[in-house]
Short mmCIF file of C-alpha atoms and ligand atoms in Angstrom, two decimals:
data_model
loop_
_atom_site.label_atom_id
_atom_site.label_comp_id
_atom_site.label_asym_id
_atom_site.label_seq_id
_atom_site.Cartn_x
_atom_site.Cartn_y
_atom_site.Cartn_z
CA MET A 239 22.72 -6.49 18.32
CA PRO A 240 22.35 -3.64 20.79
CA ASP A 241 19.00 -2.39 22.01
CA PHE A 242 17.69 0.41 19.86
CA VAL A 243 16.66 3.65 21.53
CA ARG A 244 14.02 6.19 20.57
CA THR A 245 15.49 9.56 19.60
CA VAL A 246 14.70 12.29 17.09
CA PRO A 247 17.33 12.03 14.33
CA PRO A 248 18.83 15.31 13.01
CA GLY A 249 16.47 16.90 10.49
CA ASP A 250 13.55 14.69 11.44
CA ASP A 251 10.46 15.71 13.34
CA ARG A 252 9.63 12.64 15.39
CA GLU A 253 11.24 9.87 17.38
CA ARG A 254 12.77 6.93 15.52
CA LEU A 255 14.42 3.72 16.64
CA THR A 256 18.14 4.38 16.55
CA CYS A 257 21.14 2.13 17.20
CA PRO A 258 23.18 3.74 20.03
CA ASP A 259 26.36 2.06 18.77
CA CYS A 260 26.44 2.94 15.11
CA GLY A 261 23.71 5.54 14.67
CA PHE A 262 21.66 3.46 12.24
CA VAL A 263 18.10 4.78 12.10
CA ALA A 264 15.54 2.00 11.73
CA TYR A 265 12.72 3.91 10.06
CA GLU A 266 9.64 1.95 10.89
CA ASN A 267 7.45 2.22 7.87
CA PRO A 268 4.12 0.54 7.39
CA LYS A 269 4.44 -2.76 5.58
CA VAL A 270 2.38 -3.75 2.59
CA VAL A 271 0.52 -7.05 2.59
CA VAL A 272 -0.68 -8.26 -0.81
CA GLY A 273 -3.21 -11.04 -1.18
CA SER A 274 -6.26 -12.34 -2.98
CA VAL A 275 -9.69 -13.78 -2.62
CA VAL A 276 -9.36 -16.52 -5.24
CA SER A 277 -12.57 -18.21 -6.24
CA GLU A 278 -13.89 -20.76 -8.68
CA GLY A 279 -17.54 -21.60 -9.14
CA GLY A 280 -18.45 -19.74 -5.95
CA HIS A 281 -15.86 -21.63 -3.89
CA ILE A 282 -13.09 -19.71 -2.14
CA LEU A 283 -9.46 -20.75 -1.71
CA LEU A 284 -8.24 -20.69 1.89
CA CYS A 285 -4.91 -21.76 3.38
CA ARG A 286 -4.41 -23.21 6.86
CA ARG A 287 -1.33 -21.52 8.28
CA ALA A 288 1.72 -23.66 9.03
CA ILE A 289 3.51 -20.78 10.74
CA GLU A 290 2.98 -18.36 13.59
CA PRO A 291 1.16 -16.13 14.18
CA ARG A 292 -2.12 -18.03 14.10
CA ARG A 293 -0.74 -21.42 13.14
CA GLY A 294 -3.58 -23.79 12.28
CA PHE A 295 -6.01 -21.02 11.36
CA TRP A 296 -7.37 -20.28 7.91
CA THR A 297 -6.32 -17.28 5.86
CA LEU A 298 -6.24 -15.90 2.33
CA PRO A 299 -3.12 -16.44 0.23
CA ALA A 300 -1.37 -13.21 1.22
CA GLY A 301 1.90 -11.96 2.61
CA TYR A 302 4.43 -9.16 2.71
CA MET A 303 5.25 -7.48 -0.55
CA GLU A 304 8.91 -7.68 -1.56
CA LEU A 305 11.02 -4.76 -2.65
CA ALA A 306 11.31 -4.88 -6.42
CA GLU A 307 7.87 -6.18 -7.31
CA THR A 308 4.50 -4.63 -8.10
CA VAL A 309 1.41 -5.24 -5.98
CA GLU A 310 0.10 -7.53 -8.74
CA GLU A 311 3.34 -9.53 -8.86
CA GLY A 312 3.34 -9.81 -5.08
CA ALA A 313 -0.23 -11.11 -4.92
CA ARG A 314 0.52 -13.72 -7.59
CA ARG A 315 3.77 -14.74 -5.89
CA GLU A 316 2.01 -15.24 -2.56
CA ALA A 317 -0.69 -17.40 -4.16
CA TRP A 318 2.07 -19.55 -5.60
CA GLU A 319 4.13 -19.72 -2.40
CA GLU A 320 1.24 -20.52 -0.08
CA ALA A 321 -1.16 -22.43 -2.30
CA ARG A 322 0.82 -23.45 -5.39
CA ALA A 323 -1.87 -21.68 -7.37
CA ARG A 324 -1.38 -19.72 -10.58
CA ILE A 325 -3.95 -16.98 -10.32
CA ALA A 326 -5.40 -14.31 -12.62
CA LEU A 327 -6.10 -10.99 -10.92
CA GLU A 328 -9.31 -9.20 -11.72
CA GLY A 329 -8.76 -5.98 -9.76
CA VAL A 330 -8.44 -4.50 -6.28
CA LEU A 331 -11.20 -5.76 -3.96
CA ALA A 332 -10.10 -3.92 -0.81
CA VAL A 333 -7.47 -1.65 0.74
CA TYR A 334 -7.27 -2.11 4.49
CA SER A 335 -5.20 -0.28 7.09
CA ILE A 336 -4.19 -2.14 10.24
CA ALA A 337 -2.81 0.84 12.14
CA ARG A 338 -2.29 -1.23 15.28
CA ILE A 339 0.55 -3.12 13.59
CA GLY A 340 1.51 -0.72 10.79
CA GLN A 341 0.09 -2.61 7.83
CA VAL A 342 -1.58 -1.71 4.58
CA GLN A 343 -3.31 -4.62 2.87
CA VAL A 344 -4.07 -4.61 -0.85
CA ILE A 345 -6.48 -7.47 -1.55
CA PHE A 346 -7.39 -8.53 -5.10
CA ARG A 347 -10.34 -10.43 -6.47
CA ALA A 348 -8.92 -13.30 -8.52
CA GLY A 349 -9.60 -16.56 -10.28
CA PHE A 350 -7.41 -19.45 -11.33
CA GLU A 351 -5.19 -18.89 -14.34
CA THR A 352 -4.49 -22.61 -14.56
CA PRO A 353 -6.27 -25.32 -12.58
CA GLY A 354 -4.82 -26.87 -9.46
CA PHE A 355 -3.43 -25.97 -6.06
CA GLU A 356 -1.73 -27.61 -3.12
CA ALA A 357 -0.17 -26.61 0.19
CA GLY A 358 3.06 -24.63 -0.12
CA PRO A 359 5.69 -24.65 2.65
CA GLU A 360 3.83 -22.07 4.78
CA SER A 361 0.49 -23.90 4.64
CA LEU A 362 -0.68 -27.05 6.41
CA GLU A 363 -3.58 -27.47 4.03
CA VAL A 364 -5.24 -25.59 1.17
CA ARG A 365 -8.91 -26.01 0.29
CA LEU A 366 -11.77 -24.59 -1.73
CA PHE A 367 -14.73 -23.77 0.51
CA ALA A 368 -18.32 -23.16 -0.46
CA TRP A 369 -19.59 -20.06 1.34
CA GLU A 370 -21.58 -22.19 3.81
CA GLU A 371 -18.50 -24.29 4.60
CA ILE A 372 -16.17 -21.46 5.60
CA PRO A 373 -14.79 -22.18 9.11
CA TRP A 374 -15.64 -18.78 10.58
CA GLY A 375 -14.47 -19.76 14.03
CA GLU A 376 -11.03 -20.64 12.71
CA ILE A 377 -10.23 -17.61 10.56
CA ALA A 378 -6.76 -16.20 11.25
CA PHE A 379 -7.27 -12.42 11.11
CA PRO A 380 -10.12 -9.87 11.26
CA SER A 381 -9.19 -8.56 7.79
CA VAL A 382 -9.82 -12.02 6.32
CA HIS A 383 -13.38 -11.75 7.64
CA TRP A 384 -13.70 -8.28 6.10
CA ALA A 385 -12.41 -9.37 2.70
CA LEU A 386 -14.60 -12.47 2.58
CA ARG A 387 -17.65 -10.43 3.53
CA HIS A 388 -16.94 -7.81 0.86
CA TRP A 389 -16.26 -10.54 -1.69
CA ARG A 390 -19.63 -12.09 -0.93
CA GLU A 391 -21.46 -8.75 -1.16
CA THR A 392 -19.99 -8.04 -4.59
CA ALA A 393 -19.39 -11.55 -5.97
CA ASP A 394 -21.99 -11.35 -8.72
CA ARG A 395 -21.10 -7.82 -9.79
CA PRO A 396 -18.27 -6.12 -11.67
CA LEU A 397 -15.62 -4.82 -9.31
CA GLY A 398 -16.13 -1.20 -8.27
CA LEU A 399 -14.62 1.08 -5.68
CA PRO A 400 -12.57 -1.10 -3.33
CA ALA A 401 -13.69 -1.63 0.22
CA MET A 402 -11.82 0.18 2.95
CA ASN A 403 -11.90 -0.73 6.66
CA PRO A 404 -15.39 -1.53 7.92
CA PRO A 405 -17.20 1.11 10.00
CA GLU A 406 -16.78 -0.93 13.18
CA ASP A 407 -12.98 -0.81 12.89
CA PRO A 408 -11.91 2.21 10.81
CA ARG A 409 -8.29 2.12 11.98
CA GLY A 410 -7.69 -1.59 12.16
CA THR A 411 -7.20 -1.61 15.88
CA SER A 412 -9.46 -4.43 17.00
CA PRO A 413 -7.60 -7.23 18.75
CA MET A 414 -7.44 -10.76 17.43
CA PRO A 415 -10.57 -12.88 17.94
CA ARG A 416 -10.69 -13.87 21.56
CA GLN A 417 -10.81 -17.62 21.35
CA ALA A 418 -7.52 -17.82 19.55
CA ARG A 419 -5.31 -15.01 20.71
CA PHE A 420 -1.65 -16.04 20.75
CA MET B 1334 27.53 4.32 10.45
CA PRO B 1335 29.33 1.41 8.79
CA ASP B 1336 28.58 0.27 5.26
CA PHE B 1337 25.90 -2.37 5.18
CA VAL B 1338 26.63 -5.62 3.33
CA ARG B 1339 24.28 -7.96 1.50
CA THR B 1340 23.97 -11.39 3.14
CA VAL B 1341 21.25 -13.98 3.64
CA PRO B 1342 20.22 -13.77 7.32
CA PRO B 1343 19.64 -17.08 9.18
CA GLY B 1344 16.18 -18.44 8.37
CA ASP B 1345 15.66 -16.09 5.46
CA ASP B 1346 15.67 -16.99 1.78
CA ARG B 1347 17.18 -13.94 0.15
CA GLU B 1348 19.89 -11.35 0.61
CA ARG B 1349 19.25 -8.44 2.96
CA LEU B 1350 21.27 -5.39 3.91
CA THR B 1351 23.04 -6.24 7.16
CA CYS B 1352 25.26 -4.18 9.44
CA PRO B 1353 28.63 -6.00 9.70
CA ASP B 1354 29.29 -4.44 13.12
CA CYS B 1355 26.12 -5.18 15.06
CA GLY B 1356 24.21 -7.62 12.87
CA PHE B 1357 21.20 -5.36 12.40
CA VAL B 1358 19.18 -6.48 9.37
CA ALA B 1359 17.71 -3.57 7.44
CA TYR B 1360 14.76 -5.26 5.80
CA GLU B 1361 14.04 -3.19 2.77
CA ASN B 1362 10.30 -3.22 2.38
CA PRO B 1363 8.36 -1.29 -0.17
CA LYS B 1364 7.24 2.06 1.17
CA VAL B 1365 3.71 3.36 0.95
CA VAL B 1366 3.07 6.79 -0.50
CA VAL B 1367 -0.36 8.26 0.22
CA GLY B 1368 -1.70 11.26 -1.66
CA SER B 1369 -4.66 12.88 -3.32
CA VAL B 1370 -5.94 14.59 -6.39
CA VAL B 1371 -7.79 17.41 -4.65
CA SER B 1372 -10.11 19.42 -6.85
CA GLU B 1373 -12.68 22.17 -6.65
CA GLY B 1374 -14.82 23.32 -9.53
CA GLY B 1375 -12.65 21.40 -11.99
CA HIS B 1376 -9.43 22.96 -10.71
CA ILE B 1377 -6.71 20.75 -9.27
CA LEU B 1378 -4.44 21.46 -6.31
CA LEU B 1379 -0.74 21.12 -7.06
CA CYS B 1380 2.30 21.84 -4.89
CA ARG B 1381 5.66 23.08 -6.12
CA ARG B 1382 8.30 21.07 -4.27
CA ALA B 1383 10.64 22.91 -1.91
CA ILE B 1384 12.75 19.80 -1.36
CA GLU B 1385 14.75 17.30 -3.38
CA PRO B 1386 14.18 15.21 -5.34
CA ARG B 1387 12.62 17.37 -8.04
CA ARG B 1388 12.76 20.66 -6.21
CA GLY B 1389 10.81 23.32 -8.10
CA PHE B 1390 8.57 20.79 -9.87
CA TRP B 1391 4.85 20.35 -9.34
CA THR B 1392 3.36 17.38 -7.55
CA LEU B 1393 0.23 16.17 -5.79
CA PRO B 1394 0.01 16.55 -2.02
CA ALA B 1395 1.47 13.15 -1.15
CA GLY B 1396 4.19 11.56 0.92
CA TYR B 1397 5.30 8.56 2.92
CA MET B 1398 2.75 6.98 5.18
CA GLU B 1399 3.73 6.93 8.85
CA LEU B 1400 3.60 3.89 11.08
CA ALA B 1401 0.49 4.17 13.23
CA GLU B 1402 -1.88 5.79 10.77
CA THR B 1403 -4.37 4.56 8.18
CA VAL B 1404 -4.03 5.33 4.48
CA GLU B 1405 -6.87 7.85 4.84
CA GLU B 1406 -5.20 9.58 7.79
CA GLY B 1407 -1.91 9.68 5.91
CA ALA B 1408 -3.43 11.26 2.82
CA ARG B 1409 -5.16 13.91 4.93
CA ARG B 1410 -1.98 14.58 6.93
CA GLU B 1411 0.07 15.07 3.76
CA ALA B 1412 -2.48 17.52 2.33
CA TRP B 1413 -2.16 19.50 5.54
CA GLU B 1414 1.63 19.34 5.72
CA GLU B 1415 2.28 20.26 2.11
CA ALA B 1416 -0.69 22.47 1.24
CA ARG B 1417 -2.28 23.47 4.56
CA ALA B 1418 -5.48 22.03 3.13
CA ARG B 1419 -8.16 20.18 5.07
CA ILE B 1420 -9.46 17.66 2.59
CA ALA B 1421 -12.38 15.23 2.37
CA LEU B 1422 -11.54 11.91 0.75
CA GLU B 1423 -13.98 10.42 -1.71
CA GLY B 1424 -12.30 7.09 -2.38
CA VAL B 1425 -9.25 5.43 -3.92
CA LEU B 1426 -8.51 6.79 -7.40
CA ALA B 1427 -5.40 4.73 -8.12
CA VAL B 1428 -2.95 2.17 -6.74
CA TYR B 1429 0.44 2.43 -8.42
CA SER B 1430 3.55 0.32 -8.03
CA ILE B 1431 6.93 1.93 -8.65
CA ALA B 1432 8.99 -1.25 -8.55
CA ARG B 1433 12.15 0.60 -9.57
CA ILE B 1434 12.25 2.34 -6.20
CA GLY B 1435 10.11 0.02 -4.06
CA GLN B 1436 7.01 2.16 -3.71
CA VAL B 1437 3.29 1.56 -3.57
CA GLN B 1438 1.20 4.69 -4.07
CA VAL B 1439 -2.38 4.91 -2.85
CA ILE B 1440 -3.94 8.00 -4.45
CA PHE B 1441 -7.37 9.29 -3.41
CA ARG B 1442 -9.87 11.50 -5.17
CA ALA B 1443 -10.68 14.33 -2.79
CA GLY B 1444 -12.26 17.72 -2.32
CA PHE B 1445 -11.84 20.47 0.23
CA GLU B 1446 -13.38 19.87 3.63
CA THR B 1447 -12.91 23.52 4.53
CA PRO B 1448 -11.85 26.28 2.11
CA GLY B 1449 -8.31 27.53 1.87
CA PHE B 1450 -4.75 26.37 1.33
CA GLU B 1451 -1.22 27.71 1.39
CA ALA B 1452 2.31 26.42 1.04
CA GLY B 1453 3.49 24.21 3.89
CA PRO B 1454 7.20 23.86 4.76
CA GLU B 1455 7.88 21.35 1.97
CA SER B 1456 6.25 23.46 -0.76
CA LEU B 1457 7.47 26.61 -2.49
CA GLU B 1458 4.00 27.38 -3.79
CA VAL B 1459 0.55 25.78 -3.89
CA ARG B 1460 -2.00 26.55 -6.61
CA LEU B 1461 -5.28 25.46 -8.11
CA PHE B 1462 -4.88 24.79 -11.83
CA ALA B 1463 -7.57 24.52 -14.48
CA TRP B 1464 -6.90 21.45 -16.61
CA GLU B 1465 -5.58 23.61 -19.48
CA GLU B 1466 -3.20 25.42 -17.13
CA ILE B 1467 -1.41 22.36 -15.74
CA PRO B 1468 2.36 22.80 -16.27
CA TRP B 1469 2.93 19.40 -17.91
CA GLY B 1470 6.57 20.11 -18.60
CA GLU B 1471 7.22 20.77 -14.91
CA ILE B 1472 5.50 17.79 -13.28
CA ALA B 1473 7.70 16.08 -10.70
CA PHE B 1474 7.01 12.36 -11.25
CA PRO B 1475 5.51 10.06 -13.89
CA SER B 1476 2.87 8.84 -11.44
CA VAL B 1477 1.58 12.41 -11.07
CA HIS B 1478 0.93 12.38 -14.82
CA TRP B 1479 -0.85 9.02 -14.48
CA ALA B 1480 -3.06 10.17 -11.61
CA LEU B 1481 -4.00 13.45 -13.29
CA ARG B 1482 -4.87 11.61 -16.50
CA HIS B 1483 -7.03 9.08 -14.67
CA TRP B 1484 -8.67 11.86 -12.67
CA ARG B 1485 -9.55 13.64 -15.91
CA GLU B 1486 -10.95 10.47 -17.53
CA THR B 1487 -13.23 9.82 -14.57
CA ALA B 1488 -13.84 13.33 -13.19
CA ASP B 1489 -17.52 13.48 -14.07
CA ARG B 1490 -18.30 9.94 -12.92
CA PRO B 1491 -18.65 8.11 -9.61
CA LEU B 1492 -15.41 6.49 -8.57
CA GLY B 1493 -15.06 2.89 -9.72
CA LEU B 1494 -12.27 0.35 -9.82
CA PRO B 1495 -9.04 2.24 -9.12
CA ALA B 1496 -6.49 2.70 -11.86
CA MET B 1497 -3.35 0.60 -11.69
CA ASN B 1498 -0.12 1.34 -13.58
CA PRO B 1499 -0.70 2.35 -17.19
CA PRO B 1500 -0.02 -0.21 -19.94
CA GLU B 1501 3.10 1.62 -21.05
CA ASP B 1502 4.75 1.20 -17.63
CA PRO B 1503 3.21 -1.79 -15.82
CA ARG B 1504 6.04 -2.06 -13.28
CA GLY B 1505 6.80 1.58 -12.67
CA THR B 1506 10.27 1.37 -14.10
CA SER B 1507 10.34 4.31 -16.48
CA PRO B 1508 13.00 6.86 -15.60
CA MET B 1509 12.25 10.41 -14.61
CA PRO B 1510 11.29 12.77 -17.43
CA ARG B 1511 14.45 13.57 -19.31
CA GLN B 1512 14.55 17.34 -19.09
CA ALA B 1513 14.63 17.31 -15.33
CA ARG B 1514 16.51 14.27 -14.13
CA PHE B 1515 18.48 14.94 -10.97
ZN1 ZN C 2991 24.21 -0.73 15.25
ZN1 ZN C 2992 25.26 -1.38 13.17
#
């Protein structure tokens, strides 16, 4: 595959990655991540990542939305793929933008539809954590912190307006936590 | 540009569009549309489209999110591009999935940050409509109907949990309104 170059395609108004051989324009659109804070009895489901980036760190069941699905279907699919959990979505907990890497994250608040979970192929381990047990030093991404914090703030209330990026990082540009950059 | 073919790339688990000449894999991800229901004194800002699809029909100021921006920045940019309006976002009004065409729409409730608007290059005309004046027979997309309806239901209340797809179209698969299919 040849190296793509940055040019302004005819009719467009900004530079795009273009294949110099065949003219294919690789429009780089933001990608949608769908995921959930799944809880039961105040305990939260976290997955220890079996894949890079951030292998070995804990994350929410979440991943890239696929083409022909809804955000709800995507969030349920990811919970199944990563945690073998059948979940029931309650509503949107947060909508985060990670401008640094072109991501929009739609995070649901959810419970279990049927009991049980286990590690899927992309997880080393899946566990329910009490709030005090959460391994804050081994969380994979800043947005997992944000979602857990917002979940905690609103856990005993009906869902309302979803959280957006926190004031300290309105554009999602903060780097990965220092101790575990890859 | 050669015709792309559908094959399963190495290491992937489903078919993707691939260039047979250079091997480029065009991952087809859902695209994010960001937009707003902008109102003032109970009147709603609508734009008459100058471009296909649905040229001549009325829509919300909305469009595809660009790579390095947040959803908020995208919604404000689109209001400027299509309606030359500087808007102030209040919060997320709705999150819609249009699975049929691989779209996620994040729609805000908004007001004017500074007065004034006019047609941008992608609009034939921009107008504020009282609810009773909205040209329902000339609305561009089903999701514009959904957003206007949800705006109306919640217009006099603080924003709460955002609307998702309506029960009659949970996956966003309904075709365009009959009288104006293109
Ligand atoms: Zn090429
Ligand atoms: Zn090619």
